[in-house]
Coordinates of C-alpha atoms and ligand atoms in Angstrom, one line a residue:
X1 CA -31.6 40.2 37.7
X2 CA -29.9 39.7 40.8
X3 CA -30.7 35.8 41.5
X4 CA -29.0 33.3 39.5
X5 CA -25.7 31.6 38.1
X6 CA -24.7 35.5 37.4
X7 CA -24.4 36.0 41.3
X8 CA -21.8 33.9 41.9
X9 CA -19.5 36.4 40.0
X10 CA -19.6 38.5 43.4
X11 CA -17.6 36.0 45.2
X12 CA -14.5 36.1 42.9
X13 CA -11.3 38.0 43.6
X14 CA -11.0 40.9 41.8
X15 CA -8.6 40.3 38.5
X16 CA -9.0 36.6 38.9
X17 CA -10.6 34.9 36.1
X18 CA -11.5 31.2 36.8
X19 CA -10.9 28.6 33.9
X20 CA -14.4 27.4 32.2
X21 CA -14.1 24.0 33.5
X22 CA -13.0 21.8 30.8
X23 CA -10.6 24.4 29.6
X24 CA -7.6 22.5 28.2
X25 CA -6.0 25.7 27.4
X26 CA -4.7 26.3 31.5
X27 CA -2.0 24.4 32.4
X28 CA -2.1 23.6 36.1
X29 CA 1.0 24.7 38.3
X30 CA 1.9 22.4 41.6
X31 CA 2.4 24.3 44.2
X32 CA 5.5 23.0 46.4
X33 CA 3.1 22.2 49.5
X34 CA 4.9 19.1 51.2
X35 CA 1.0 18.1 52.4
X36 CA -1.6 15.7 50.7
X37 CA -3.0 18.8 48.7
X38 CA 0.6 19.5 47.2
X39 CA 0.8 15.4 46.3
X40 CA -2.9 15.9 44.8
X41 CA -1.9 19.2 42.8
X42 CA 1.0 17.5 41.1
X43 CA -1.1 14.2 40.4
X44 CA -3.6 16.2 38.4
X45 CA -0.4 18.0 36.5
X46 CA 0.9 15.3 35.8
X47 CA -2.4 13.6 34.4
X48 CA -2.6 17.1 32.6
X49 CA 0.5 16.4 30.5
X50 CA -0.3 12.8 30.0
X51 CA -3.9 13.5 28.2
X52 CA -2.1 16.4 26.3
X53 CA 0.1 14.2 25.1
X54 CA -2.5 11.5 23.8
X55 CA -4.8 14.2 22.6
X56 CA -1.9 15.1 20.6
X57 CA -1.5 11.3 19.4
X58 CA -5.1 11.6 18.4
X59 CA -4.7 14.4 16.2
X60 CA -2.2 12.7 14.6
X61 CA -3.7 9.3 14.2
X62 CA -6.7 11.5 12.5
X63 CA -4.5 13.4 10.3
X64 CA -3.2 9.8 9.2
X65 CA -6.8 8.7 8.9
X66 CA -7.5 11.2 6.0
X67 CA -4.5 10.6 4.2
X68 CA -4.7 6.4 4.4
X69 CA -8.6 6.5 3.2
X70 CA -7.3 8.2 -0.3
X71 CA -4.1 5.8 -0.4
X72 CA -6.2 2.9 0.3
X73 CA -8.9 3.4 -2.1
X74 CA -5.9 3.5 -4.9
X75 CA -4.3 0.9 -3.4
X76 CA -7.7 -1.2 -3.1
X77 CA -8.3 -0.6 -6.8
X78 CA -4.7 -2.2 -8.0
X79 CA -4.8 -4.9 -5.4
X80 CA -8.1 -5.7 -7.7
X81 CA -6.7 -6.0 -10.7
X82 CA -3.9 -8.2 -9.6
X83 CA -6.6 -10.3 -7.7
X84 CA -7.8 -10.6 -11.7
X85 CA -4.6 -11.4 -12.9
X86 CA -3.8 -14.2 -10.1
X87 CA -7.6 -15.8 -10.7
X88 CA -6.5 -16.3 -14.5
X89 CA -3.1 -17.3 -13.2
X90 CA -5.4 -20.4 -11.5
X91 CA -6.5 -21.5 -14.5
X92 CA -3.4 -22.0 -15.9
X93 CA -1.4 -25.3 -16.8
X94 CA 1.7 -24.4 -16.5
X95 CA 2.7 -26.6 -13.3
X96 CA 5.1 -23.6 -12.0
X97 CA 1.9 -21.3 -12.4
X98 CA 0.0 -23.5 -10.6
X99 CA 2.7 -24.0 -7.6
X100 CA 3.1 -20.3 -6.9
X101 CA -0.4 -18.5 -7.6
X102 CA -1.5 -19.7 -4.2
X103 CA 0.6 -18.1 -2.7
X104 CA -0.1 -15.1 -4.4
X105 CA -3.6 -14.7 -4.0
X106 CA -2.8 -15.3 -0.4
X107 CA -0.5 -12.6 -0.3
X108 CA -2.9 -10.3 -1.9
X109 CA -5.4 -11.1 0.4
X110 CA -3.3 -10.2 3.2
X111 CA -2.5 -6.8 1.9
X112 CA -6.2 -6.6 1.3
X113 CA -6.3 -7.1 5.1
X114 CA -3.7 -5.2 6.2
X115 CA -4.7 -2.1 4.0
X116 CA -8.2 -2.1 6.2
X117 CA -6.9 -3.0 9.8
X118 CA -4.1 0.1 9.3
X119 CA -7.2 1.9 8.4
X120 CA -9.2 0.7 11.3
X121 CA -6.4 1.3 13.6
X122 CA -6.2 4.9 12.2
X123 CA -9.7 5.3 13.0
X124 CA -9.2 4.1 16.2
X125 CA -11.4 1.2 15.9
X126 CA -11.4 -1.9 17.8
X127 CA -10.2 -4.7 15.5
X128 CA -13.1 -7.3 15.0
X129 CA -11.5 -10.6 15.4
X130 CA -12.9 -13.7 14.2
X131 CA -11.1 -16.6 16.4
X132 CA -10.4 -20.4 14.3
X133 CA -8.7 -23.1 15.6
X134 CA -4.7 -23.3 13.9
X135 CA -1.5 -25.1 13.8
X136 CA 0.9 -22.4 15.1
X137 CA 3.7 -23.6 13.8
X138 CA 3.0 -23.7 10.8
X139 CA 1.3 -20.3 10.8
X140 CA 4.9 -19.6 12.0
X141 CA 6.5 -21.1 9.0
X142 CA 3.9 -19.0 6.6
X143 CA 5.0 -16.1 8.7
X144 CA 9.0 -16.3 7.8
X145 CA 8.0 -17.1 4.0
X146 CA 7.3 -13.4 4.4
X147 CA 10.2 -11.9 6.0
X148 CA 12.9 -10.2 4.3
X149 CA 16.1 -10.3 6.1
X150 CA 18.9 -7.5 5.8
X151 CA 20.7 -7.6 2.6
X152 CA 23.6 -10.0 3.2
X153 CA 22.7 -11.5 6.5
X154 CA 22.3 -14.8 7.1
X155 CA 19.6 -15.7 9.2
X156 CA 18.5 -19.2 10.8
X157 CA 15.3 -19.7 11.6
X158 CA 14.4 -22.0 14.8
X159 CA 11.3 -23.1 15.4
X160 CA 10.7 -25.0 18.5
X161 CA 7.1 -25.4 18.7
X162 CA 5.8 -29.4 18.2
X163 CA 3.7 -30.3 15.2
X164 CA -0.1 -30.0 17.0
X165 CA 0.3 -27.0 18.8
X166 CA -2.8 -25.7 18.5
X167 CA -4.2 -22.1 19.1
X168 CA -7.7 -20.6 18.7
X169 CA -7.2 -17.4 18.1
X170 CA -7.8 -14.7 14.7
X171 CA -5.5 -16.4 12.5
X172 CA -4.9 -13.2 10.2
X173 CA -4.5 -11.0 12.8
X174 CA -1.4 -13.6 14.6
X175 CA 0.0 -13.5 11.4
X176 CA 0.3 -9.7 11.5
X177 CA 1.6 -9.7 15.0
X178 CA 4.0 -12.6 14.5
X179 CA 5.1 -10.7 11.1
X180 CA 5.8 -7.5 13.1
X181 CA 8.1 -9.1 15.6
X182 CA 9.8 -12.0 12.9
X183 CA 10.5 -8.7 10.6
X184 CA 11.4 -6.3 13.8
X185 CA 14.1 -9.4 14.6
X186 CA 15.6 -9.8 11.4
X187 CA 16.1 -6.1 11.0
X188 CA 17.5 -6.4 13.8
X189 CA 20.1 -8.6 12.7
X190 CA 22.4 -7.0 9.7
X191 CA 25.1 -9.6 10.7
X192 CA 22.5 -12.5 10.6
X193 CA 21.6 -14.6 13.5
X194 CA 19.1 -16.7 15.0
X195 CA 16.0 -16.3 15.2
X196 CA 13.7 -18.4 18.0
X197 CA 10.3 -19.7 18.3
X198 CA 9.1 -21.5 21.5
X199 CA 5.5 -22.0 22.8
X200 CA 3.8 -23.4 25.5
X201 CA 0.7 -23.5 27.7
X202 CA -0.4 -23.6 31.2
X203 CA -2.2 -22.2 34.0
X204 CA -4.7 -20.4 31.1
X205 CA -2.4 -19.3 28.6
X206 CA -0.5 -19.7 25.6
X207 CA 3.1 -18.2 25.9
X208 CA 5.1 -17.7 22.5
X209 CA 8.3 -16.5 22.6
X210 CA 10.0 -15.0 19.9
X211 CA 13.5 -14.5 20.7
X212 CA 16.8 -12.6 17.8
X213 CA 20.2 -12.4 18.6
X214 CA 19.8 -8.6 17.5
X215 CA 21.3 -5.2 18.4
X216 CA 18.7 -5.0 21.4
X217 CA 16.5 -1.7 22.2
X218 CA 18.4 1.3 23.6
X219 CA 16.7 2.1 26.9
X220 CA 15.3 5.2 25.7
X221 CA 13.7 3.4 22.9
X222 CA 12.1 0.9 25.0
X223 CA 9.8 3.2 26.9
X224 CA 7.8 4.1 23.8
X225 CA 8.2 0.9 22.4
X226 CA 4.5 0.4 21.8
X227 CA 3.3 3.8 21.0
X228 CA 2.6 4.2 17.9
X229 CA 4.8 6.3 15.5
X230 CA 8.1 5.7 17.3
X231 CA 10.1 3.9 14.9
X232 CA 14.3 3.5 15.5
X233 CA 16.3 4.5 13.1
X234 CA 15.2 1.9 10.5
X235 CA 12.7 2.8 7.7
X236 CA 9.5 1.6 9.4
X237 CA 6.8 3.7 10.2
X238 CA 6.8 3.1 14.2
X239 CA 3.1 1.0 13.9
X240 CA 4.2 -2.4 14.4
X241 CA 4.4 -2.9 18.0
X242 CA 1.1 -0.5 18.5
X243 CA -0.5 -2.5 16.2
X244 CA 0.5 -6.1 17.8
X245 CA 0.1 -5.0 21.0
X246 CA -3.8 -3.6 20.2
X247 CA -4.5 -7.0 19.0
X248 CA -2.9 -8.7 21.3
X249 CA -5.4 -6.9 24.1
X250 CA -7.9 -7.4 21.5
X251 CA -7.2 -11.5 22.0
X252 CA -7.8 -10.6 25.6
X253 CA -4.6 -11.5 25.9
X254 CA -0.8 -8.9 25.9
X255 CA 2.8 -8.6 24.5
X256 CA 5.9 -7.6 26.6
X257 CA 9.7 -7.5 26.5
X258 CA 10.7 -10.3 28.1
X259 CA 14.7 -8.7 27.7
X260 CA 17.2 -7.0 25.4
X261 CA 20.6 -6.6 25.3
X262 CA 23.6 -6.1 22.9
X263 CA 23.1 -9.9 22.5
X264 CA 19.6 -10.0 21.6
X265 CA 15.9 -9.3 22.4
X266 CA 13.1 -11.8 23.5
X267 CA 9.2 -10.5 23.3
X268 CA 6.4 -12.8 24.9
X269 CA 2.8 -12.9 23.3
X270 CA -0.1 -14.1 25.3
X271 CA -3.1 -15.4 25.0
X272 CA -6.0 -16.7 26.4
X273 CA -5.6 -20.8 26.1
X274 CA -8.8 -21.7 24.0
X275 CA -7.3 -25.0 22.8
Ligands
LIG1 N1 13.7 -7.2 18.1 C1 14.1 -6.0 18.1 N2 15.4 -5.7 18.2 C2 15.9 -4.4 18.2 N3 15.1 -3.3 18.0 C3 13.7 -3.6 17.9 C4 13.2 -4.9 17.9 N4 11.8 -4.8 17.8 C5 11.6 -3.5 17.7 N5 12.7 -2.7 17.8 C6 12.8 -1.3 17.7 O1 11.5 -0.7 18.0 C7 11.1 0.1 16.9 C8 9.6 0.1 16.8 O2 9.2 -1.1 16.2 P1 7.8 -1.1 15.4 O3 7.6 -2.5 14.9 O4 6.7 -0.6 16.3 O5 8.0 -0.1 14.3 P2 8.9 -0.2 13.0 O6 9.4 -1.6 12.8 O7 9.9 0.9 13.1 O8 7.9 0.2 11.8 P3 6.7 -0.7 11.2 O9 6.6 -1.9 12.1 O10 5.5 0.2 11.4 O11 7.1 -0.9 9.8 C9 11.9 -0.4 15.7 O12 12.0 0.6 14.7 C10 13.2 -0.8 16.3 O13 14.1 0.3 16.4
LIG2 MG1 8.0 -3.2 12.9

C-alpha cells in the first residue's frame, strides 16, 4: 500500500470531498471573480444548465418512445385493414369510388409514414431521406387538400410559385414540413385570412416562403419555437416545428422566422438547390 491512485487522497483538504468527475449530481457555483477564470466559471454553469435541460428533453422523448411503439403497433394494425378496404375500393366501378380511393390510399400511406417518422423522431433517429425530383407547387396544392382550417374561417389560399418549379428533395418528408406550417397558419387564423406561398432560387438554394395573416408568436413563445413539446395554447402536441426543422437540417438545408406580428407570420424553408 502506500503507492498508487489511493495516495492522492493525502493532498485533499480535510472535509472536502471532490465530485467523481462526470458527476451530474453537483451543480457548479460562479464565483463573482471579475477575471477570465470568473468568465470561464460561469461559461461552464451556464453549459451545466443547458445539458440539464436536454438531458431532461431526452428523458422525455424516451418516455414518449415507449408509449408511441404500443400506439403505433395498434394503429399499424387498423391503418391495415383500411389499406384492405381501399384496395377493394380500387376495384370498384362506381366512378365516385374510383375518383376518391386515390386519394385515400394516399392518405393512408402518409399516416403509415407519419406513424414511423414520429417514432423515429422519438427514438432520436436521423430521418433517412430518399430525395426525387417534384413539382413544388403542386406538392403544395396536395399539401392544403389536407388542411383543416378553424371552424368558420375563411381562408384563401395563394400560391405564387410557377408551374415547373422544380425541387429535388424527399418528397414525403416536404409534405410533412409544408403540412406543419400550412396547418400552424390556418390555426392561426380563426378569423380566416390569407395564406401565401412564394419560391425561388439563387446563389445555391431554394427559398419557400410561407407567409398567414395570423395572430403572430408572442415573444416568449418564439424562443422555444422549435423545441419540441412546446405547443401554444392550441391542441397540438408541440412536435411540428421540431419535427420540420430536423428535416429540414436533415435536407442539409434550415427553417426560420422570417417575422411575426399581430398581422401575421412568415417562416422561410431552405434547401440545397438540386434542380
Ligand atoms: N404561423 C403561426 N402563427 C402563430 N403561431 C404559430 C404559428 N406557427 C406556430 N405557432 C405557434 O407555435 C406553436 C408550436 O408549433 P408546432 O407546430 O411546433 O406545434 P403544434 O402545432 O402546437 O403541435 P403539432 O404540430 O405537434 O400538432 C403552436 O402551437 C403555435 O402556438
Ligand atoms: Mg403544428
Amino acid at each position: 500500500m502506500g503507492d498508487g491512485p489511493t495516495d492522492t487522497r493525502h493532498h485533499r483538504k480535510p472535509g472536502r470531498v471532490p465530485p467523481h468527475p462526470g458527476d451530474a449530481s453537483i451543480t457548479l457555483q460562479p464565483s463573482d471573480r471579475a477575471d477570465e477564470i470568473g468568465v470561464l466559471e460561469r461559461e461552464l454553469a451556464e453549459m451545466q444548465r443547458e445539458i440539464r435541460h436536454s438531458l431532461v428533453q431526452n428523458t422525455r422523448l424516451a418516455a414518449l418512445g415507449a408509449s408511441m411503439s404500443r400506439v403505433n403497433h395498434d394503429l399499424r394494425n387498423s391503418l391495415a385493414s383500411a389499406m384492405v378496404v381501399s384496395d377493394s375500393l380500387a376495384q370498384s366501378e362506381d366512378p365516385q369510388v374510383q375518383k376518391v380511393t386515390p386519394r385515400l390510399m394516399a392518405a393512408i400511406d402518409r399516416a403509415v409514414n407519419l406513424c414511423s417518422q414520429t417514432l423515429d423522431y422519438a427514438r432520436s433517429r436521423e430521418p433517412e431521406l430518399h430525395p426525387e425530383r417534384f413539382d413544388l407547387r403542386t406538392l403544395v396544392s396536395d399539401v392544403l387538400d389536407f388542411v383543416t382550417p378553424p371552424p368558420d374561417a375563411e381562408i384563401r389560399w395563394d400560391i405564387g410559385i410557377d408551374p415547373g418549379f422544380v425541387v429535388v428533395a424527399d418528397k414525403n418528408q416536404m409534405f410533412r414540413v409544408l403540412l406543419n406550417l400550412a396547418g400552424n397558419a390556418a390555426a392561426a387564423m380563426p378569423e380566416g385570412g390569407t395564406l401565401r406561398f412564394r419560391a425561388e432560387r439563387g446563389g445555391g438554394w431554394v427559398s419557400i416562403d410561407i407567409a398567414d395573416e395570423g395572430t403572430g408568436i408572442p415573444p416568449k413563445a418564439q424562443e422555444t419555437l422549435f423545441e419540441p413539446f412546446m405547443p401554444g395554447s392550441g391542441k397540438g402536441t408541440g412536435l411540428g416545428l421540431a419535427i420540420a426543422k430536423e428535416l429540414m437540417r436533415a435536407h442539409g438545408g434550415d427553417i426560420k422566422l422570417m417575422e411575426t406580428s399581430d398581422r401575421g407570420t412568415r417562416f422561410r424553408l431552405r434547401l440545397p438547390d438540386r434542380g
